[in-house]
Short mmCIF file of C-alpha atoms in Angstrom, two decimals:
data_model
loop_
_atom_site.label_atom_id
_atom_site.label_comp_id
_atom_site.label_asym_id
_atom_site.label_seq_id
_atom_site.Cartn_x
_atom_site.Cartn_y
_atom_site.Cartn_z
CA UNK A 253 -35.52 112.74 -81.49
CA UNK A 254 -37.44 111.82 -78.41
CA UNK A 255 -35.99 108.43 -78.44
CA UNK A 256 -32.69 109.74 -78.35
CA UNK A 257 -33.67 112.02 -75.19
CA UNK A 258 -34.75 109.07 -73.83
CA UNK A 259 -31.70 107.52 -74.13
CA UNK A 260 -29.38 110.38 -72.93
CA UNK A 261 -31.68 110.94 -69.82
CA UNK A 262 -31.80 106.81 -68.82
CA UNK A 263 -27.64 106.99 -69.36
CA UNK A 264 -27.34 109.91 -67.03
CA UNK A 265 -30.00 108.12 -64.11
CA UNK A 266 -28.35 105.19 -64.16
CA UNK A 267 -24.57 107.16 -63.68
CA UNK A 268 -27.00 107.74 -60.13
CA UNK A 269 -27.46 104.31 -59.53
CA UNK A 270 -31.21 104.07 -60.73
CA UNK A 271 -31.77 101.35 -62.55
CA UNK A 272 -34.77 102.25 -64.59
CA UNK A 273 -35.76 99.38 -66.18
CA UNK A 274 -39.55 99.65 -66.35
CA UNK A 275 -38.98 103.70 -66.99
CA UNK A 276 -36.95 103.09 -69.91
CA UNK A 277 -39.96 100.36 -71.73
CA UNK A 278 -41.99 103.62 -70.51
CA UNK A 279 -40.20 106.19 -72.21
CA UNK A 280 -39.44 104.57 -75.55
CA UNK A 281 -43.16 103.27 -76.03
CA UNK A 282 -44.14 107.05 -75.46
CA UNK A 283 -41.23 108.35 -77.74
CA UNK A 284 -42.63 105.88 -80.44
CA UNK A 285 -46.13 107.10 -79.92
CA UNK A 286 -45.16 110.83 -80.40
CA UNK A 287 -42.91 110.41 -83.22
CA UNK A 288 -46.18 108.77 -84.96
CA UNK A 289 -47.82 111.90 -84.46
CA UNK A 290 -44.86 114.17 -85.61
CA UNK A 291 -44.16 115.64 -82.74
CA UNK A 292 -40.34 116.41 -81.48
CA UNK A 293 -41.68 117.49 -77.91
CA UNK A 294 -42.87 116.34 -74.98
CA UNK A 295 -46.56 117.56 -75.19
CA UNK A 296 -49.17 116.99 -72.16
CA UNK A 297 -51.89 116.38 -74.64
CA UNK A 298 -50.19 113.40 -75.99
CA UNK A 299 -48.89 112.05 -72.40
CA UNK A 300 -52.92 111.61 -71.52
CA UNK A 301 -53.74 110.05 -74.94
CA UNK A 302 -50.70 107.59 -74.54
CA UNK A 303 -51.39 106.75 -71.32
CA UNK A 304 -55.19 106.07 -72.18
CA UNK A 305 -53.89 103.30 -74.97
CA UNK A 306 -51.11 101.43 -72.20
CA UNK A 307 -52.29 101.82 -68.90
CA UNK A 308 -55.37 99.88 -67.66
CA UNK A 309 -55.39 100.11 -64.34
CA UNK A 310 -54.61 104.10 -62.45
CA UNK A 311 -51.96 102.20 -60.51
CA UNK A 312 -50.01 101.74 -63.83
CA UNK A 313 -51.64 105.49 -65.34
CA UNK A 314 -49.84 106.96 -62.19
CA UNK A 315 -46.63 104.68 -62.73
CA UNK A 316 -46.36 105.58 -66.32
CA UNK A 317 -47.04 109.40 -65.89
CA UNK A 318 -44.73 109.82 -63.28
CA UNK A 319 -41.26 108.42 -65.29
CA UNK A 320 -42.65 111.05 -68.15
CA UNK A 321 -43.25 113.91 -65.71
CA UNK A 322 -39.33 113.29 -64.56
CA UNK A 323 -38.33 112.68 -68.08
CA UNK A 324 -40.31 116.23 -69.27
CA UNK A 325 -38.58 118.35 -66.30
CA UNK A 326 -35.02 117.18 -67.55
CA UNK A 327 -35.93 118.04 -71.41
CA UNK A 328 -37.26 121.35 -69.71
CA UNK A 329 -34.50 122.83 -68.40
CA UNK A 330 -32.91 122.37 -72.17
CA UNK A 331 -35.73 123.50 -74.14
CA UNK A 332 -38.92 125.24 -72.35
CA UNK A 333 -40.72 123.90 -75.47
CA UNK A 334 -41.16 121.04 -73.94
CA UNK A 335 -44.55 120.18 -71.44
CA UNK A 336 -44.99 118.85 -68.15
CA UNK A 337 -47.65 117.19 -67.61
CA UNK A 338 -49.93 117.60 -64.52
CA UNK A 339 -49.31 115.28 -61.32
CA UNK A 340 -52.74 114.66 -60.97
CA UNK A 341 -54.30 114.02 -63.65
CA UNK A 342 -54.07 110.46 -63.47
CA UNK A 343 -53.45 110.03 -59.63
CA UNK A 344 -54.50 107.41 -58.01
CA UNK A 345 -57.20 107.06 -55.12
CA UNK A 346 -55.27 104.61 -52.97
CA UNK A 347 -51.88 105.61 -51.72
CA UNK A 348 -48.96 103.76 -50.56
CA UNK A 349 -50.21 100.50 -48.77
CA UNK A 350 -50.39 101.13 -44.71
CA UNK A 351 -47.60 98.05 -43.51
CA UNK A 352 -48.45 96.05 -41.17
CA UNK A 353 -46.77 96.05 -38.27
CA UNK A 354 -45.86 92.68 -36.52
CA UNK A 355 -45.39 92.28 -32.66
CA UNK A 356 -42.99 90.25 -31.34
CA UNK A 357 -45.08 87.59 -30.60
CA UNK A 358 -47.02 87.05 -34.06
CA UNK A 359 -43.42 87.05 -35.60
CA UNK A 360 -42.34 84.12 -33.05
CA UNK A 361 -45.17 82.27 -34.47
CA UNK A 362 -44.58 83.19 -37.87
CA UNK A 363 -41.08 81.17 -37.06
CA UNK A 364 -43.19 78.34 -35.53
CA UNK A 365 -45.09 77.96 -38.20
CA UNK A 366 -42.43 77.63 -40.62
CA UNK A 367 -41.02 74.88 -38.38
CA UNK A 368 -44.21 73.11 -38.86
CA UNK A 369 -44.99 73.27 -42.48
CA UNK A 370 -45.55 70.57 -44.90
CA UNK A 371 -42.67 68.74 -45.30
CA UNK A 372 -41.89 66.89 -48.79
CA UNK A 373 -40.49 63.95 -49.31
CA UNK A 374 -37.84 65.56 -51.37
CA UNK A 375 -37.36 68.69 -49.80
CA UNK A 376 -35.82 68.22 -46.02
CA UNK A 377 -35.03 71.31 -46.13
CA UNK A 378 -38.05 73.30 -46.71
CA UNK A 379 -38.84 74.43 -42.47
CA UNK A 380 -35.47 74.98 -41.70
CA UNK A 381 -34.67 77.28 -44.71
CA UNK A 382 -38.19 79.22 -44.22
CA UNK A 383 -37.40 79.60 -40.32
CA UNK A 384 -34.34 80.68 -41.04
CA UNK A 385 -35.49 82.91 -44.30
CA UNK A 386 -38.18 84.38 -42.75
CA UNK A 387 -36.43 85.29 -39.29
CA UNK A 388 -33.24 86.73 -41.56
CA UNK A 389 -35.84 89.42 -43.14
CA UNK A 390 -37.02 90.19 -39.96
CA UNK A 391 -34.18 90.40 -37.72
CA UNK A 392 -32.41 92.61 -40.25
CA UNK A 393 -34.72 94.25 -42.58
CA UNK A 394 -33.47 92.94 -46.19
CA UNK A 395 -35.50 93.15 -49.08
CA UNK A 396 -37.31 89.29 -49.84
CA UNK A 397 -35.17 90.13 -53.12
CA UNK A 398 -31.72 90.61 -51.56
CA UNK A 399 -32.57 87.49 -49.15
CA UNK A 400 -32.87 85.58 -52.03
CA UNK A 401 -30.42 86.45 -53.98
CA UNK A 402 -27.57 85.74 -51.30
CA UNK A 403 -24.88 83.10 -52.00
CA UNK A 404 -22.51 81.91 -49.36
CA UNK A 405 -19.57 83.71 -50.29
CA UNK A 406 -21.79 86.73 -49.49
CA UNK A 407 -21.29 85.41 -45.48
CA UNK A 408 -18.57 87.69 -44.85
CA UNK A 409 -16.49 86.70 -41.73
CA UNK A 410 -17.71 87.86 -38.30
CA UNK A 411 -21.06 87.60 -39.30
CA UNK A 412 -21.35 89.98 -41.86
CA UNK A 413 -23.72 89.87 -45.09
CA UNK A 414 -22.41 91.18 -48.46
CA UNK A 415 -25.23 92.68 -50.16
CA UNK A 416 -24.78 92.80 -53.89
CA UNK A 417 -25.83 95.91 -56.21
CA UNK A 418 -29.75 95.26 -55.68
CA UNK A 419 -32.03 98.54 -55.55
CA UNK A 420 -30.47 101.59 -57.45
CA UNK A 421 -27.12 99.25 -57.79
CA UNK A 422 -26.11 99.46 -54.68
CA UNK A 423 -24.10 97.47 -52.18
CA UNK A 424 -23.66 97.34 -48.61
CA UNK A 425 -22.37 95.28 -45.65
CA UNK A 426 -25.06 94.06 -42.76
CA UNK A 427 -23.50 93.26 -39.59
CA UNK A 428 -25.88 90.58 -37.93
CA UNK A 429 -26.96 90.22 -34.39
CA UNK A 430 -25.24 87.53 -32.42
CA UNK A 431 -28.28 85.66 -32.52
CA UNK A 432 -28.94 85.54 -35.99
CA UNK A 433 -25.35 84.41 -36.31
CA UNK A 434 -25.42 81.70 -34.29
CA UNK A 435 -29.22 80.96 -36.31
CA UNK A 436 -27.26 81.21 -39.18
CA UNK A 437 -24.87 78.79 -38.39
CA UNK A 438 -27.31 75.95 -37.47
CA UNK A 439 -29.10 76.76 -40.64
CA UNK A 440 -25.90 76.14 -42.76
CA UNK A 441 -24.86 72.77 -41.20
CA UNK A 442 -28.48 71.63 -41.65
CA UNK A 443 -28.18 73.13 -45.51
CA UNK A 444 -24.79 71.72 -46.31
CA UNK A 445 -26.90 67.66 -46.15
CA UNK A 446 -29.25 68.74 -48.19
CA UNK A 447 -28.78 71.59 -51.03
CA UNK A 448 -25.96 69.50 -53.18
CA UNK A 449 -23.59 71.58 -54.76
CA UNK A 450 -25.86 74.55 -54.92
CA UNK A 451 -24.12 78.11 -53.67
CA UNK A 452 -27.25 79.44 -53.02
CA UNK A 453 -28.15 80.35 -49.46
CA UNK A 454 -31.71 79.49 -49.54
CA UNK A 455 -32.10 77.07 -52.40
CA UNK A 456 -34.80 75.71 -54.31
CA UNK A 457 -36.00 71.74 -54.74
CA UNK A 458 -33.86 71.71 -58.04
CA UNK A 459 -31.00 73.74 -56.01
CA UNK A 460 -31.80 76.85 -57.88
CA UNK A 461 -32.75 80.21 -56.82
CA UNK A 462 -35.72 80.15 -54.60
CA UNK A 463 -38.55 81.88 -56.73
CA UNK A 464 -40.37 84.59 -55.19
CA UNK A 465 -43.37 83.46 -56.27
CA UNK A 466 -43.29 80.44 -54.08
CA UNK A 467 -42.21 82.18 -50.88
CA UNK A 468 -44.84 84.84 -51.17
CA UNK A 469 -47.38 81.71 -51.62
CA UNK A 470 -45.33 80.11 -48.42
CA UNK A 471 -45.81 83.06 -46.53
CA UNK A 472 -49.40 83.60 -46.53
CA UNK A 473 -50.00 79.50 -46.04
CA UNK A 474 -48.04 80.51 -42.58
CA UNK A 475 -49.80 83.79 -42.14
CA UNK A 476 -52.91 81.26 -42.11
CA UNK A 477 -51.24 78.67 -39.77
CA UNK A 478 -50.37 81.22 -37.14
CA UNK A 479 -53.50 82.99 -37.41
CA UNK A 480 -52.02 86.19 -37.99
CA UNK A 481 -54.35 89.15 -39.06
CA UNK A 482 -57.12 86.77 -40.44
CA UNK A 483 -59.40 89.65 -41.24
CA UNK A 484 -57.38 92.31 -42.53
CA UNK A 485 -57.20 93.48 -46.41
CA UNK A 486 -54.87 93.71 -47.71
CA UNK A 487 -53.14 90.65 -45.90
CA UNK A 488 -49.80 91.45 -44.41
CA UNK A 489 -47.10 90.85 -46.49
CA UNK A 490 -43.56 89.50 -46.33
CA UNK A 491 -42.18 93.15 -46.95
CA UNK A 492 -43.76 94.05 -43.85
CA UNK A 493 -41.28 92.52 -41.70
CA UNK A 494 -38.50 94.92 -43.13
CA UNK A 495 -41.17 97.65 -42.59
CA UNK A 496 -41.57 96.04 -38.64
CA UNK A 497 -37.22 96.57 -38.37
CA UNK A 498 -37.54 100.14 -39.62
CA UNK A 499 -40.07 101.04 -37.08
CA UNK A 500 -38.44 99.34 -34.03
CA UNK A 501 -35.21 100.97 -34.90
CA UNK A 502 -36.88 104.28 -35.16
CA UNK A 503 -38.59 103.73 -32.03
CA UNK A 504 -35.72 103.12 -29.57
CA UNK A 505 -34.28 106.65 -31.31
CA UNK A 506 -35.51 108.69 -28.27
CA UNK A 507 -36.71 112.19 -28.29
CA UNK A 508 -33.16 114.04 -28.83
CA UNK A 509 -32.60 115.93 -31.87
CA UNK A 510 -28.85 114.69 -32.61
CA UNK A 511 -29.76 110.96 -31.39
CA UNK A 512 -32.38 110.88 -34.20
CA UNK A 513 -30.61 112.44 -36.98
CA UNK A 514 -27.88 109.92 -35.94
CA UNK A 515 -30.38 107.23 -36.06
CA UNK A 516 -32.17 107.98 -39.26
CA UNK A 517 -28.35 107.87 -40.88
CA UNK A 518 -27.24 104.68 -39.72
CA UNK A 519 -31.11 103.15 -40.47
CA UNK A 520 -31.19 104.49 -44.25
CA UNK A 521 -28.03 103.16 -44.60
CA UNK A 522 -28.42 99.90 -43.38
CA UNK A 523 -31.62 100.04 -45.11
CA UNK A 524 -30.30 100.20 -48.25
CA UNK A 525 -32.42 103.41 -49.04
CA UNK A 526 -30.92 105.49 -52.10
CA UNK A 527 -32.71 108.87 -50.49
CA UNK A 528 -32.89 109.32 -46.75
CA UNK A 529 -36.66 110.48 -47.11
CA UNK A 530 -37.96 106.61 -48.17
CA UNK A 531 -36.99 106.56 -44.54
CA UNK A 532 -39.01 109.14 -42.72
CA UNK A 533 -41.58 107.42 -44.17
CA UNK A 534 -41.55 104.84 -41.43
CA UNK A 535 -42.55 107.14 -38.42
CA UNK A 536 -46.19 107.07 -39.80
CA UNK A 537 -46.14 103.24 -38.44
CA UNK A 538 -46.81 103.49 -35.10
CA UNK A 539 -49.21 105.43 -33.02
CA UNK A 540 -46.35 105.22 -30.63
CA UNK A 541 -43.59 106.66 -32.98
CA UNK A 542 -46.01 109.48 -33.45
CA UNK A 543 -46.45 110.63 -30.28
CA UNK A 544 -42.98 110.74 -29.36
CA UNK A 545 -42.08 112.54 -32.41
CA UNK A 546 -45.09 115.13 -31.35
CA UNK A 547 -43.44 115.72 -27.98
CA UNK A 548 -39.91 116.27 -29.35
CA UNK A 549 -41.54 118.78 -31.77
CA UNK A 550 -43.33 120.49 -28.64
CA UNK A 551 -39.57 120.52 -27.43
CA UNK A 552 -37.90 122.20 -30.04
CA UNK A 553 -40.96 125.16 -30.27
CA UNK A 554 -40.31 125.51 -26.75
CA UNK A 555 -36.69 125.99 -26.91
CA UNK A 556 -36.76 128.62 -29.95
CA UNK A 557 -39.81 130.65 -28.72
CA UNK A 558 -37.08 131.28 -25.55
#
């Protein structure tokens, strides 16, 4: 019975655009564990002893209990038979990693450094595609997984990038600077000697998709090159140039109520955000941000305590 619940709630979250694919392993592998113990309802009791037999880590505990805590509300409001479990009872200590914001600088030498890595003998195009890969994230704030997964005919004319159903199936256009056009361009004459008949825009060695797992192992051999944050754990990471993008936009918002909401529109749309409130997020970045937002605040006290 459970795993049909499971099945009707997944069908109507992904009607949403979610696309649930870790929650839905989560929610039959519980359903299977309750219906060994006879039980038709979600029951809080049975949430904790599941999760101590899965999870090992409370990063996965808290992963785990949060898909059930949204899957118990929705069987809930049908039948109050059913439990929800506590939030906290298998919360994690650490929080949502603090990004690292890069200045302007440290990501000219990320560039630099990408310009200067190893070269193979088979792979001339390994510093121009990381230069240009690297400075595409940060210039317009894609996830490393859309980046990856773009093909040429996603280069939409006047500089334009289709991005295809990624997070919560959705797509979007991304107008480009000027300047990452014209990047853009030089990139694709340079790519068109060397990745064959691929239709990938940043292509592997074998003119496949570029794995993640070897740009994220690129990235930090850069990090390293350009002496970038040397000390700091976690190290930075290549999502932390989309989180760099977020906070510049949000910092040339300005103080005035409509100018922000305006802003935080266009920004979670651009983004790519399915709910505008991944975006507020991104004021905590900067000790800057803060302090405007503080004064505007002060503002808007001001003007209602008149």
């Amino acid at each position: 019975m459970l795993n049909d619940d499971a099945n009707r709630y997944i069908t109507l979250r992904r009607t949403l655009g979610y696309k649930l694919v870790k929650a839905e392993r989560h929610l039959h592998a519980f359903a299977r564990f309750a219906t060994e113990r006879n039980e038709t309802h979600v029951r809080a009791t049975s949430v904790l002893a599941w999760l101590a037999t899965v999870a090992r880590t409370p990063g996965a505990r808290e992963r785990r209990l949060t898909d059930l805590i949204l899957f118990a509300r929705f069987l809930h409001a049908e039948d109050p038979l059913h439990e929800i479990p506590r939030a906290d009872v298998a919360r994690s200590r650490h929080g949502r990693p603090i990004p690292y914001i890069y200045t302007p600088s440290e990501i000219t030498r990320i560039l630099d450094a990408a310009g200067k890595a190893r070269r193979y003998r088979n792979d001339r195009l390994r510093r121009p595609l990381y230069v240009m890969l690297f400075g595409l994230i940060a210039a317009t704030g894609l996830r490393v997984s859309e980046a990856l997964a773009l093909r040429l005919d996603d280069i939409q004319p006047g500089g334009v990038l289709h991005i295809r159903e990624t997070k919560f199936r959705k797509s979007r256009l991304v107008p480009l600077h000027v300047t990452v056009i014209e990047a853009l361009e030089r990139y694709l004459d340079v790519r068109s000697q060397h990745a064959g008949e691929s239709d990938w825009l940043f292509p592997s060695v074998e003119h496949r998709k570029l794995c993640p797992t070897t740009v994220n192992n690129m990235f930090r051999s850069i990090l390293r090159r350009a002496g970038i944050a040397l000390e700091r754990h976690p190290r930075p990471r290549i999502h932390d140039l989309r989180h760099t993008f977020a906070t510049r936009a949000l910092e040339q918002c300005g103080a005035q109520r409509g100018m922000v909401a305006r802003h935080f529109v266009a920004l979670s749309t651009y983004l790519g955000h399915a709910d505008i409130r991944n975006t507020y997020w991104y004021l905590e970045a900067t000790p800057e941000m803060m302090a405007d937002i503080a004064s505007a605040a002060e503002m808007l006290v001001g003007e209602s305590a008149v």
